[in-house]
Coordinates of C-alpha atoms and ligand atoms in Angstrom, one line a residue:
Chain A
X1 CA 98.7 -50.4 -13.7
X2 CA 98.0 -53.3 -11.8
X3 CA 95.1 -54.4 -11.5
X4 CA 93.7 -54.7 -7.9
X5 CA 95.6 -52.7 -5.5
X6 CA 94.7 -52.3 -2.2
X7 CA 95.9 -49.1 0.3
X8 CA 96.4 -49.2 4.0
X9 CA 93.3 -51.2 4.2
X10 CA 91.6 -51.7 7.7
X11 CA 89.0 -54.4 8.6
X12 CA 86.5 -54.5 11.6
X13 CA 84.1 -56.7 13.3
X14 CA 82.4 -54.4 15.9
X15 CA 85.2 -53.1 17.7
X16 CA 87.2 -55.7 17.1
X17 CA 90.1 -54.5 14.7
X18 CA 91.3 -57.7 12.0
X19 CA 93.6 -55.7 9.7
X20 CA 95.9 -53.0 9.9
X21 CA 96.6 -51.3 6.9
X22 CA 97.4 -53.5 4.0
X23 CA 99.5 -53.1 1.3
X24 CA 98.9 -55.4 -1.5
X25 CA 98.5 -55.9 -5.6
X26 CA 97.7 -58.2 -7.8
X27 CA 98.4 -57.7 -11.8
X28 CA 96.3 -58.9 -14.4
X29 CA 96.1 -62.2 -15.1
X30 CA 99.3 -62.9 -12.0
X31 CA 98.5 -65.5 -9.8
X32 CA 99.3 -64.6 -6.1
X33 CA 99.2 -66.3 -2.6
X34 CA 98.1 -65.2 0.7
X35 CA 99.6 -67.6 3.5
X36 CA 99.3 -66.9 7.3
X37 CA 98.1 -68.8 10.8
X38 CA 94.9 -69.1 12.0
X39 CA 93.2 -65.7 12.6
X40 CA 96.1 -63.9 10.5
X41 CA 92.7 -61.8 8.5
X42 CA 93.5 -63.4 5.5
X43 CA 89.9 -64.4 5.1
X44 CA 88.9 -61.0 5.8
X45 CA 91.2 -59.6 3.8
X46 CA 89.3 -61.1 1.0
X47 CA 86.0 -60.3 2.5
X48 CA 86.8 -56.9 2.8
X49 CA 87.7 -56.5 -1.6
X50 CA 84.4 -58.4 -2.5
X51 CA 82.3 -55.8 0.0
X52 CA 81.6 -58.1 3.0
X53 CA 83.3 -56.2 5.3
X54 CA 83.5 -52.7 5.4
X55 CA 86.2 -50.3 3.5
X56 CA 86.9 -47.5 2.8
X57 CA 86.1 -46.4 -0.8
X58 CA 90.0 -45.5 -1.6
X59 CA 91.7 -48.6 0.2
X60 CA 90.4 -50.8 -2.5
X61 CA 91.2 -49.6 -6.3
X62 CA 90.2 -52.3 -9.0
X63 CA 91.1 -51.3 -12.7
X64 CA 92.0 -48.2 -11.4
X65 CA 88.5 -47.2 -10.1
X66 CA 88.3 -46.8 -6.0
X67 CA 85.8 -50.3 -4.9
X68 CA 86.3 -50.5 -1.4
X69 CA 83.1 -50.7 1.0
X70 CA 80.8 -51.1 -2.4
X71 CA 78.0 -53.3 -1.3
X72 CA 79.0 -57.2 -2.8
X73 CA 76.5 -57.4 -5.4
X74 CA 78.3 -54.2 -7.1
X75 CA 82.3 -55.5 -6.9
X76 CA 80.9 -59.0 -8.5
X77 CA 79.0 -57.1 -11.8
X78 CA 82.8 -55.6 -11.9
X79 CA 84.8 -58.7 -12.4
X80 CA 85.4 -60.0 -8.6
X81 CA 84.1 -63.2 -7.6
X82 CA 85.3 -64.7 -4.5
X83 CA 85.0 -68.6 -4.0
X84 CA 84.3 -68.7 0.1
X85 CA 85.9 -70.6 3.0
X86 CA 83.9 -73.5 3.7
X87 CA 82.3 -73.4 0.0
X88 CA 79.1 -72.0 0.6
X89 CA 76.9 -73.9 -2.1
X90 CA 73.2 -73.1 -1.8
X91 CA 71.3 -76.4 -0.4
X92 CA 68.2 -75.7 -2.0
X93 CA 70.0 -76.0 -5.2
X94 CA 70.9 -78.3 -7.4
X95 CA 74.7 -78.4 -8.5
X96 CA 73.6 -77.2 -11.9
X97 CA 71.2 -74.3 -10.5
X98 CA 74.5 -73.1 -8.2
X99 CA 76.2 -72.9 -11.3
X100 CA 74.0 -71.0 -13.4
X101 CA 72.9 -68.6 -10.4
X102 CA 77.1 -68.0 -10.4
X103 CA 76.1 -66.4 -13.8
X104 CA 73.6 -64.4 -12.0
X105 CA 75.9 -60.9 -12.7
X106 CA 75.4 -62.0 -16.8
X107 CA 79.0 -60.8 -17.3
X108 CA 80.0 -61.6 -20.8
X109 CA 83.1 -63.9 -20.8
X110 CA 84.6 -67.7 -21.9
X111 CA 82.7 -69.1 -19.1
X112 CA 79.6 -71.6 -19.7
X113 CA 78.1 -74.4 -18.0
X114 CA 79.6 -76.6 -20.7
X115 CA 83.2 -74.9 -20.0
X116 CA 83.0 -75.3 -16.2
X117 CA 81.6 -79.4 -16.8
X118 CA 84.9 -79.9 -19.1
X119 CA 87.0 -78.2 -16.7
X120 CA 85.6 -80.6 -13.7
X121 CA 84.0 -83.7 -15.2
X122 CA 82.7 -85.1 -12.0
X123 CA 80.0 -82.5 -11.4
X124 CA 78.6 -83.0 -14.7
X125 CA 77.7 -86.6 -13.6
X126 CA 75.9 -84.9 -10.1
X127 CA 74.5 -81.9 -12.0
X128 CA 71.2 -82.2 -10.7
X129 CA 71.8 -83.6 -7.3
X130 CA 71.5 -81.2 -4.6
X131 CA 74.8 -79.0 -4.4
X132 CA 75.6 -80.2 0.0
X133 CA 75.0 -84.3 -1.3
X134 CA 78.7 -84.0 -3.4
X135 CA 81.6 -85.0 -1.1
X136 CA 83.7 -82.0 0.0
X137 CA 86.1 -82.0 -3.1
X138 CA 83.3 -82.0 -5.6
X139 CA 81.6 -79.1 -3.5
X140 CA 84.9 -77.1 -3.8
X141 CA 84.9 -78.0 -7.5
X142 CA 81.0 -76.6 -7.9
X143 CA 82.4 -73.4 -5.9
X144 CA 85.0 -72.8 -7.9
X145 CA 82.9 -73.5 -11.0
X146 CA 80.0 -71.2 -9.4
X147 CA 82.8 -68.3 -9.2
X148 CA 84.1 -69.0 -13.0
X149 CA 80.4 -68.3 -14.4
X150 CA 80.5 -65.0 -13.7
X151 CA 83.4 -64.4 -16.0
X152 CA 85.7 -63.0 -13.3
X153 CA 88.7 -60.8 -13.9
X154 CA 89.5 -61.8 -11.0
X155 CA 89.4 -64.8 -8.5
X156 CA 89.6 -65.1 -5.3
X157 CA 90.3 -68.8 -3.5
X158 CA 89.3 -68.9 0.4
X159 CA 91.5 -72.3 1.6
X160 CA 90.2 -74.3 -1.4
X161 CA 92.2 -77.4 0.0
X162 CA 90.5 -77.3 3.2
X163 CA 90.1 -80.6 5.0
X164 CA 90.6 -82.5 1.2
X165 CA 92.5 -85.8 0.7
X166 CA 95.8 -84.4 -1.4
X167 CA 94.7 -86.7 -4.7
X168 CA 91.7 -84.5 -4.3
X169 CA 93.8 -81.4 -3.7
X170 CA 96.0 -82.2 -7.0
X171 CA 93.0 -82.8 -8.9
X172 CA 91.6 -79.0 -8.0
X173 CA 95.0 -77.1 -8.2
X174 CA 95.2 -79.1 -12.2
X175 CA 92.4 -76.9 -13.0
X176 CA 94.3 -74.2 -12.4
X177 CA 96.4 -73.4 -15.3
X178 CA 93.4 -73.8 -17.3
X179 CA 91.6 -70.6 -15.3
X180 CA 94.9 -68.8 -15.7
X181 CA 95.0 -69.5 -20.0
X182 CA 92.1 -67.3 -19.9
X183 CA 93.6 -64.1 -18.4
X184 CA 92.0 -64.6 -14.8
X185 CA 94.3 -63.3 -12.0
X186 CA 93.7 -65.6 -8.9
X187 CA 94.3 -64.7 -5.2
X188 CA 95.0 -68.1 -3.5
X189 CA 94.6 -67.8 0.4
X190 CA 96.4 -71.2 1.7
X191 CA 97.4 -72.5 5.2
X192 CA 99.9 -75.1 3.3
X193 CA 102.9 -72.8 2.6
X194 CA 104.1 -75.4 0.1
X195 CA 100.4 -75.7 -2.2
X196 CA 100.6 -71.8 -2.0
X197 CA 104.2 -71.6 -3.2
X198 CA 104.0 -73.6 -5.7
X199 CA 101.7 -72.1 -8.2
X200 CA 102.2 -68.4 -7.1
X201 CA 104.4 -66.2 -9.0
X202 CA 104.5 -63.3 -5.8
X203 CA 103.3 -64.2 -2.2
X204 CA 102.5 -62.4 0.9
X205 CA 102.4 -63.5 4.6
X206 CA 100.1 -62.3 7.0
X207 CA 100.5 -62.2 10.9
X208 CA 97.8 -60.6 13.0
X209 CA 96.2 -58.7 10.5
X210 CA 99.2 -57.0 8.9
X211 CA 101.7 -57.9 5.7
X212 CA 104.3 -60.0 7.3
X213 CA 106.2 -61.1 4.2
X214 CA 106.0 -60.5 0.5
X215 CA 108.1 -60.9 -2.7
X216 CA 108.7 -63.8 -5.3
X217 CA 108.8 -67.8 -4.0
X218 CA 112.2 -68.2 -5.2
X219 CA 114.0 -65.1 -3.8
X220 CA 112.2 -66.0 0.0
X221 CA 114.0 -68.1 2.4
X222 CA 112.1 -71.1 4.2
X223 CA 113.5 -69.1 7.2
X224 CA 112.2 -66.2 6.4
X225 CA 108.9 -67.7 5.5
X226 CA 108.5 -69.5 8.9
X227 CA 109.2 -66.5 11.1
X228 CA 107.1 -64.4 8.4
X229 CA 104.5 -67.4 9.1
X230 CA 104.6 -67.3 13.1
X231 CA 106.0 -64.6 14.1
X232 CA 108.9 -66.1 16.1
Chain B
X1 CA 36.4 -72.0 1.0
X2 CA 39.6 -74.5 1.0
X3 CA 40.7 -72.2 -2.4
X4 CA 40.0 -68.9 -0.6
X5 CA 42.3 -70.3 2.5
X6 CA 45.1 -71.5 0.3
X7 CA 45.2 -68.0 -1.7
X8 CA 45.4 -65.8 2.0
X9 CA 48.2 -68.5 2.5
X10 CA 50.3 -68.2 0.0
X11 CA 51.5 -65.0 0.1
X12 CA 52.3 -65.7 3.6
X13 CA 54.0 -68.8 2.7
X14 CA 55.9 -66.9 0.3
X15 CA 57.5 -64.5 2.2
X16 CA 58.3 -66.2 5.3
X17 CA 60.2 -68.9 2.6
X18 CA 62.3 -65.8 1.0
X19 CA 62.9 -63.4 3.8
X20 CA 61.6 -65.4 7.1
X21 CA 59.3 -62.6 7.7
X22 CA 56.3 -63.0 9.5
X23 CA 53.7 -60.5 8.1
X24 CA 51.2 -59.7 10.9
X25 CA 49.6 -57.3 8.9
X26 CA 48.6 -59.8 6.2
X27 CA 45.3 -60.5 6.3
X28 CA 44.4 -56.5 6.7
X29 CA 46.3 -56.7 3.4
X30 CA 44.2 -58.7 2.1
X31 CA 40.9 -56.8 3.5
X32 CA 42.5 -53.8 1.8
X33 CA 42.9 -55.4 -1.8
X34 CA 39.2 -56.3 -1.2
X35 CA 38.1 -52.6 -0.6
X36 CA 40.3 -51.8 -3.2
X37 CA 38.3 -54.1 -5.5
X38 CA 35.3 -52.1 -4.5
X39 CA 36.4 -48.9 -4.8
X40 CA 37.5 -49.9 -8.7
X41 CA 34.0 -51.4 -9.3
X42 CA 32.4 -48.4 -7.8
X43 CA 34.2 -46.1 -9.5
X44 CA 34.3 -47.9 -13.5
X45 CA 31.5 -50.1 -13.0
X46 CA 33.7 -52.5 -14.6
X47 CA 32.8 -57.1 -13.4
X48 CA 34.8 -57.2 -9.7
X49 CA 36.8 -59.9 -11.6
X50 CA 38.0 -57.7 -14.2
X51 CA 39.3 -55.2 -11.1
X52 CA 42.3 -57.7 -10.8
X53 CA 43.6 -56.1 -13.7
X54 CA 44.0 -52.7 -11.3
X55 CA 43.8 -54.2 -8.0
X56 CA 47.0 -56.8 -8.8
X57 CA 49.3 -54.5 -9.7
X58 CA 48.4 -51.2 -7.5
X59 CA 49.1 -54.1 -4.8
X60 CA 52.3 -55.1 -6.1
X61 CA 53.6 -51.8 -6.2
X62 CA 52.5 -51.2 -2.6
X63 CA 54.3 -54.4 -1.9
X64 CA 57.4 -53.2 -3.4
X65 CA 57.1 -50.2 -1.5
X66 CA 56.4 -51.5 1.9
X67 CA 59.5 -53.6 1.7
X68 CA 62.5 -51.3 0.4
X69 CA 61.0 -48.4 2.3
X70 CA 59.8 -50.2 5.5
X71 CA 60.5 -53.7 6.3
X72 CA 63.9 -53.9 4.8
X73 CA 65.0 -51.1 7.4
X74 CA 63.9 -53.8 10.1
X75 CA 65.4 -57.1 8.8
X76 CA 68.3 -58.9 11.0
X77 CA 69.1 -61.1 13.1
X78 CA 66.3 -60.1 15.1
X79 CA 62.6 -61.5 14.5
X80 CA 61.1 -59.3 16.8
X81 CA 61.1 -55.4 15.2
X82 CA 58.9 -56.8 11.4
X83 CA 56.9 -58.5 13.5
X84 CA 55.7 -55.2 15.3
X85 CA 56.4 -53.3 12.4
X86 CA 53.8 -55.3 10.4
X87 CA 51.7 -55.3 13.8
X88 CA 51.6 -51.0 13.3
X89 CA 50.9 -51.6 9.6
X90 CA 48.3 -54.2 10.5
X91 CA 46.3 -51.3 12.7
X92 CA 47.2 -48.6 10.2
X93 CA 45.3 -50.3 7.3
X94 CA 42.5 -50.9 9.3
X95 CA 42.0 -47.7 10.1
X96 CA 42.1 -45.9 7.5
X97 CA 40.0 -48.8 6.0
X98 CA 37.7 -47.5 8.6
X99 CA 37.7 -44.2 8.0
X100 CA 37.7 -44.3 4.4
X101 CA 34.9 -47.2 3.9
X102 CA 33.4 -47.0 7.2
X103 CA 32.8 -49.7 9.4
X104 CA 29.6 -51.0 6.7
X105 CA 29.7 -54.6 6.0
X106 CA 30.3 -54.6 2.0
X107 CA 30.1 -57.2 -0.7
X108 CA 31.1 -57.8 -4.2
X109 CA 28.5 -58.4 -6.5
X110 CA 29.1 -61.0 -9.2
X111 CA 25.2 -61.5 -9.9
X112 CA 23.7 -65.2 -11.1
X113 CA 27.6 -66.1 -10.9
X114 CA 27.3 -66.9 -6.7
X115 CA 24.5 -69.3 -7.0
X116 CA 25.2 -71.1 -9.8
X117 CA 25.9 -74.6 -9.3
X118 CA 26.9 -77.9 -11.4
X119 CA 24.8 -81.0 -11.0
X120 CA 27.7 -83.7 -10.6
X121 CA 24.9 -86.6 -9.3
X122 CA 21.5 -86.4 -8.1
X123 CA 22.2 -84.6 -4.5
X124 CA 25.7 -83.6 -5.0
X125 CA 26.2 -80.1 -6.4
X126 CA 29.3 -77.9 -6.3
X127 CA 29.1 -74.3 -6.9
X128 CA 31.0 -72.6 -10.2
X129 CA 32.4 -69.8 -7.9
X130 CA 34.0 -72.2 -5.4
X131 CA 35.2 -74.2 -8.0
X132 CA 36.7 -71.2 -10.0
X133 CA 38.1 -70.0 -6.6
X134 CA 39.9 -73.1 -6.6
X135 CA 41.3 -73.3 -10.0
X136 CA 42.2 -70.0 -9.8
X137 CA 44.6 -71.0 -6.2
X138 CA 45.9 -74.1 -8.4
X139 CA 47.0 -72.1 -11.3
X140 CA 48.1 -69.5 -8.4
X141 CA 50.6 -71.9 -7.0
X142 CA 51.2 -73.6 -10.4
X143 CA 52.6 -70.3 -11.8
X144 CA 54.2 -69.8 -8.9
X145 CA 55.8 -73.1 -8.7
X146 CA 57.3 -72.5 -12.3
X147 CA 58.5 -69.2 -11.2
X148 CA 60.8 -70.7 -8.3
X149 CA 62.0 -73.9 -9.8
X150 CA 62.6 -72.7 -13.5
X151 CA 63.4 -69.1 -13.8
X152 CA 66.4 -67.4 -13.0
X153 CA 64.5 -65.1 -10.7
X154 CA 63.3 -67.9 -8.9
X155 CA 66.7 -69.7 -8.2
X156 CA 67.4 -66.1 -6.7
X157 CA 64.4 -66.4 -4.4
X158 CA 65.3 -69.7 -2.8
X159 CA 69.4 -68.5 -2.7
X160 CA 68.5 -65.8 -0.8
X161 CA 66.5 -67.6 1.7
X162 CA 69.6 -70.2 2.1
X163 CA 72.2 -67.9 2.6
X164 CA 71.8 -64.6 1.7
X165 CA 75.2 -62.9 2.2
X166 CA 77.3 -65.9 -0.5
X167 CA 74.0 -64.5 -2.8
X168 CA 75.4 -61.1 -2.8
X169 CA 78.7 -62.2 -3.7
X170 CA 76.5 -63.8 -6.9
X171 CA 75.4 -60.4 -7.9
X172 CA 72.0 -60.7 -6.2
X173 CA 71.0 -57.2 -4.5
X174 CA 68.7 -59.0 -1.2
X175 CA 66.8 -55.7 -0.7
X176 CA 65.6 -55.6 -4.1
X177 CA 65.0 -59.2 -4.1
X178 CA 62.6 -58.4 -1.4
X179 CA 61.0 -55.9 -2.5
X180 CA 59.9 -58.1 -5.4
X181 CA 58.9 -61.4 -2.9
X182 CA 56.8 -58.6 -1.5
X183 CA 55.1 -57.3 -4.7
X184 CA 54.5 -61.0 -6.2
X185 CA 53.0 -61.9 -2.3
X186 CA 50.8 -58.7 -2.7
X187 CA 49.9 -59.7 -6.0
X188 CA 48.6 -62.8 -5.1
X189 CA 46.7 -61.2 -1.9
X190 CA 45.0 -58.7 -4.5
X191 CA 43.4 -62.3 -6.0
X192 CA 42.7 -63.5 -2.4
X193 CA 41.2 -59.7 -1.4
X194 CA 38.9 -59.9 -4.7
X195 CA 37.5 -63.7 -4.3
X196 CA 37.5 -62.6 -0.5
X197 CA 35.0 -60.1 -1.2
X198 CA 32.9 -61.6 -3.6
X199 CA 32.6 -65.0 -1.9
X200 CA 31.6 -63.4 2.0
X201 CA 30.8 -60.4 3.4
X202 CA 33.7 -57.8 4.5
X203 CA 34.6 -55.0 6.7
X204 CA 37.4 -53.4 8.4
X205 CA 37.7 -55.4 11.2
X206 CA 37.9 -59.1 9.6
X207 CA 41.7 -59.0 8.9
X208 CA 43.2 -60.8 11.8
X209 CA 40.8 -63.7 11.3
X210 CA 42.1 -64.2 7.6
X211 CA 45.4 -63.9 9.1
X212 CA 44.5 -66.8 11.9
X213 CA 43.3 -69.1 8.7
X214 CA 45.8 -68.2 6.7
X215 CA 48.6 -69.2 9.2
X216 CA 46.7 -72.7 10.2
X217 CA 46.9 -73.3 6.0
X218 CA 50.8 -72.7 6.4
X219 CA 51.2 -74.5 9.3
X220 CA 48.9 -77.6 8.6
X221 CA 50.5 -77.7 4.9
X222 CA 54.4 -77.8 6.5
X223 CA 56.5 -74.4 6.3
X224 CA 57.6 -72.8 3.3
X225 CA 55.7 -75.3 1.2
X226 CA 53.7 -74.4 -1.5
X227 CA 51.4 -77.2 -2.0
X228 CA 51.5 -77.7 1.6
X229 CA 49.7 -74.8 1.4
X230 CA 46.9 -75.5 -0.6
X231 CA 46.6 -78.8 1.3
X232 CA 46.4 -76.7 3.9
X233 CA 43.5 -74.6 3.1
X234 CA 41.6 -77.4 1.6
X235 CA 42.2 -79.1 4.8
X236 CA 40.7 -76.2 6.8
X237 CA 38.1 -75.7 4.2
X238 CA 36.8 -79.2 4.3
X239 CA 37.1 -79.2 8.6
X240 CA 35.0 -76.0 8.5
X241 CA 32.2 -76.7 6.1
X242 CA 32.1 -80.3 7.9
X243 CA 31.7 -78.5 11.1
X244 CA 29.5 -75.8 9.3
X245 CA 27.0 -79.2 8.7
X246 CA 27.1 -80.5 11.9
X247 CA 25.8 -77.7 14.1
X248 CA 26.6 -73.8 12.5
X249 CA 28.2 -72.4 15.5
X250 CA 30.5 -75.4 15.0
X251 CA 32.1 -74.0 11.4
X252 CA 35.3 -72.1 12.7
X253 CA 35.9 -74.3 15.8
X254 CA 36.6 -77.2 13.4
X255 CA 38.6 -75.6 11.6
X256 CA 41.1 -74.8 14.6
X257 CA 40.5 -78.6 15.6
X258 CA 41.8 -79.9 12.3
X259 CA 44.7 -77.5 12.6
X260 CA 45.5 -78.5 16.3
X261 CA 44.9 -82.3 15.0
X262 CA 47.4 -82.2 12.6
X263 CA 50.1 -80.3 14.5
X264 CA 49.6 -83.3 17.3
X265 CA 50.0 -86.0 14.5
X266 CA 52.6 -84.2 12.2
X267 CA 54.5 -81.5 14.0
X268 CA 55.7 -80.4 11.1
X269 CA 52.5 -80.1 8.7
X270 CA 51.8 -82.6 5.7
X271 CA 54.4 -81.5 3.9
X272 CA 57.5 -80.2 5.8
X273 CA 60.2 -79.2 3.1
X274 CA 62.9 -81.6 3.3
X275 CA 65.6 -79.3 4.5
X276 CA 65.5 -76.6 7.1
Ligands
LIG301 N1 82.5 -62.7 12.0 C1 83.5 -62.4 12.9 N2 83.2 -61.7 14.0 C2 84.2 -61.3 14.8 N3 85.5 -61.6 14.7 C3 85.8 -62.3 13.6 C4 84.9 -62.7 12.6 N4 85.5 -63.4 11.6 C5 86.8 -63.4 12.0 N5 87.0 -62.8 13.1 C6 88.3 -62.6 13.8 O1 89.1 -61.8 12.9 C7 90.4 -62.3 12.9 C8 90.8 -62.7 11.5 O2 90.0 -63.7 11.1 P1 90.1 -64.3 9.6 O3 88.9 -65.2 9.5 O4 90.3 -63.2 8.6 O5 91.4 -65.1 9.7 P2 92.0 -66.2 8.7 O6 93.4 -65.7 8.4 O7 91.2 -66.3 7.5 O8 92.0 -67.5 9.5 P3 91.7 -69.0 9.1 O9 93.0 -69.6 8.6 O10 91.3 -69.7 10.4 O11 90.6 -69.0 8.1 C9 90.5 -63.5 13.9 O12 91.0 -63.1 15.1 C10 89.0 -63.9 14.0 O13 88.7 -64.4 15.3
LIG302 MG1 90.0 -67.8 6.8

């Protein structure tokens, strides 16, 4: 049984439809990538599993259990946490106090504030600065870390990379097989095909709200990928 | 009275920091503990004081109730339905204030307690109830303080009021959250309603006044902040009994002229938080 599975799932903003129907799973522990343009729904795609955007309850089955259109602070206490585009920290917290608030849903797990400082050594130096004074690739690390404390099953990465220098990128993606030793699946949502492909054992592409592409990196053609990607 | 003005602010201050709520109906709240307070003593006999241990947490509870079962159903982007829900509160309580109580001016009695004074020099006295008044708003804000910069209930509080859709995706369920800002803001205008009444003379009309001083504390102390606030009432305090000395017709119009001297000065009150 895999372990998030999602059915013909819709999204909406008002009237204004962002998916249509998607088809998509994730097994325990797998890492998978979600690549697509601008405005594809990929971010609402994710929005839409952690309860920010309405479901309905049978288009989104986690551990078997139908999830979708919970409110947020339900799918977390189940083993969801999303790390959002654009990072989110809370201002009016230090890096430190985001962390520990990411522990909020008191999930048992391997994750601890000590765990999270060995896994990105740089916040433990700014721990008590205020979490917007980090540069960007520190703030992405305190997301990320924010999203480990609540002992997820599993995580889900809105454009991590976004508008990072690529040293920083490498140094965020080299905490990655370290998240995966302890059994997390990861989504990783990506506008750079080739950070997505790389680390992602199955992939899908999304164009215009719908499942463009999917299957294993290897077996997928750069060709196929491209047209998959833009729809030409 | 600088204690007594800081206590009808915080609870103010409070919720507008977690949910940006502007509570119109506050200082009828806090006319309400005080009849509350006098209902208690009527009923037990019991010290007015020793009411808080009923008063507190019967306002609370309302607190928690008002907010999950009415102004959570009016939170959005929109600023404008709480604030005439807690306008319709605001004439609901007084009211039934009125027709419960009646529009009698009443008083909690404290006996020798309200004129006793401490010699500090030879013409400079200061009255044991103000002074407890204002220990009892320190310790207020002090707890308060701890609450919001050391517990894990307060790091919810100020989440929330940052962003409060990425705190749901922490586990933090906003409408509950609310309802306890509300019950802890209540809580702390039971205190205010009790020294209200035992300090001055109340009825069910004097709400909205509180409500006017209360708001100058918040404002003169700098949104959202809680020391602010009690610089805010002791500001206000100090303006009025200045004013009070100077001719007694002149007490409350000081007061508004300290609050409309500090806005020209510092827009932003004395102590603005240092993000918005
Ligand atoms: N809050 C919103 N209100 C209305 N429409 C929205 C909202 N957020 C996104 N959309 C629209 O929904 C569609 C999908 O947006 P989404 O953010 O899911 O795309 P995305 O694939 O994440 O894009 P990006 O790579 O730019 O992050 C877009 O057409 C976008 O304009
Ligand atoms: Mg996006």
């Amino acid at each position: 049984m895999s372990l998030l599975e999602t059915r013909g799932l819709t999204g909406f903003y008002g009237d204004f439809q962002a998916l249509f129907g998607i088809d998509a799973v994730v097994d325990a522990g797998e890492t998978v990538a979600i690549i697509g343009a601008n405005g594809a729904g990929k971010s609402t795609f994710l929005r839409a599993i952690v309860g920010q955007v309405a479901a309905s309850r049978e288009a989104v089955s986690f551990d078997g259990e139908p999830i979708g259109g919970l409110p947020a602070h339900h799918i977390v206490r189940r083993g969801i946490a999303l790390v959002p585009e654009g990072r989110r920290l809370f201002p009016s917290l230090s890096v430190e106090e985001n962390l520990r608030l990411g522990a909020y849903s008191a999930r048992p797990g391997p994750w601890s504030l000590e765990k999270v400082y060995a896994l990105f050594p740089a916040l433990k130096a700014r721990r008590n600065a205020p979490g917007t004074a980090l540069s960007g690739g520190q703030q992405q690390m305190a997301a990320i870390g924010r999203a480990l404390m609540a002992n997820p099953r599993l995580l889900l990465c809105d454009e991590i990379s976004l508008g990072l220098a690529p040293i920083v990128i490498r140094d965020i993606y080299a905490a990655l097989p370290e998240i995966q030793r302890e059994g997390v699946a990861v989504v990783i949502v990506e506008q750079d095909i080739n950070q997505a492909l790389s680390v992602a054992a199955r992939v899908y592409c999304f164009q215009e709200g719908r499942v463009s592409l999917s299957g294993e990196p290897a077996q997928l053609s750069r060709d196929a990928i491209r047209k998959a990607y833009l729809g030409v | 009275m600088g204690g007594l003005y800081a206590l009808f602010a915080t609870g103010l201050t409070l919720i507008f920091g977690v949910m940006r709520l502007v509570n119109i109906g506050h200082g009828d709240l806090i006319v309400l503990a005080a009849f509350l307070g006098l209902a208690v003593v009527e009923a037990t006999g019991i010290d007015p004081f020793l009411s808080l241990i009923i008063v507190v947490p019967v306002m609370a509870a309302l607190g928690y109730g008002l907010q999950r079962g009415l102004f959570n159903l009016t939170l959005g982007r929109d600023i404008l339905p709480p604030l005439l829900v807690s306008f319709g509160l605001s004439i609901i309580i007084q009211n039934l204030l009125l027709e419960i109580f009646s529009a009698d001016s009443r008083k909690l009695q404290v006996g020798a307690l309200e004129t006793a004074s401490i010699r500090l020099a030879d013409n400079l006295a200061i009255g044991v109830l103000p002074l407890i008044v204002f220990l009892c708003a320190i310790a207020v804000i002090l707890g308060l303080q701890v609450v919001f910069y050391r517990t894990t209930l307060g790091r919810a509080f100020r989440a929330t009021s940052d962003d409060q859709q990425t705190a749901q995706l922490m586990g933090i369920d906003n409408r509950h959250l609310y309802g306890l800002a509300m019950a802890i803001a209540l809580g702390v205008v039971a205190i205010a309603g009790i020294f209200l009444g035992v300090r001055t003379n109340f009825d069910p009309s004097i709400g909205p006044a509180r409500l006017i001083y209360a708001f100058e504390a918040v404002i003169i102390g700098g949104l959202g902040s809680l020391w602010g606030t009690l610089a805010g009432g002791v500001v206000l305090g100090v303006a009025q009994s200045i004013g009070a000395k100077l001719d007694p017709g002149w007490q409350l119009l000081a007061g508004h002229l300290a609050f409309l001297a500090v806005l020209l000065i510092r827009p932003r009150g004395l102590f603005p938080r240092a993000y918005d």
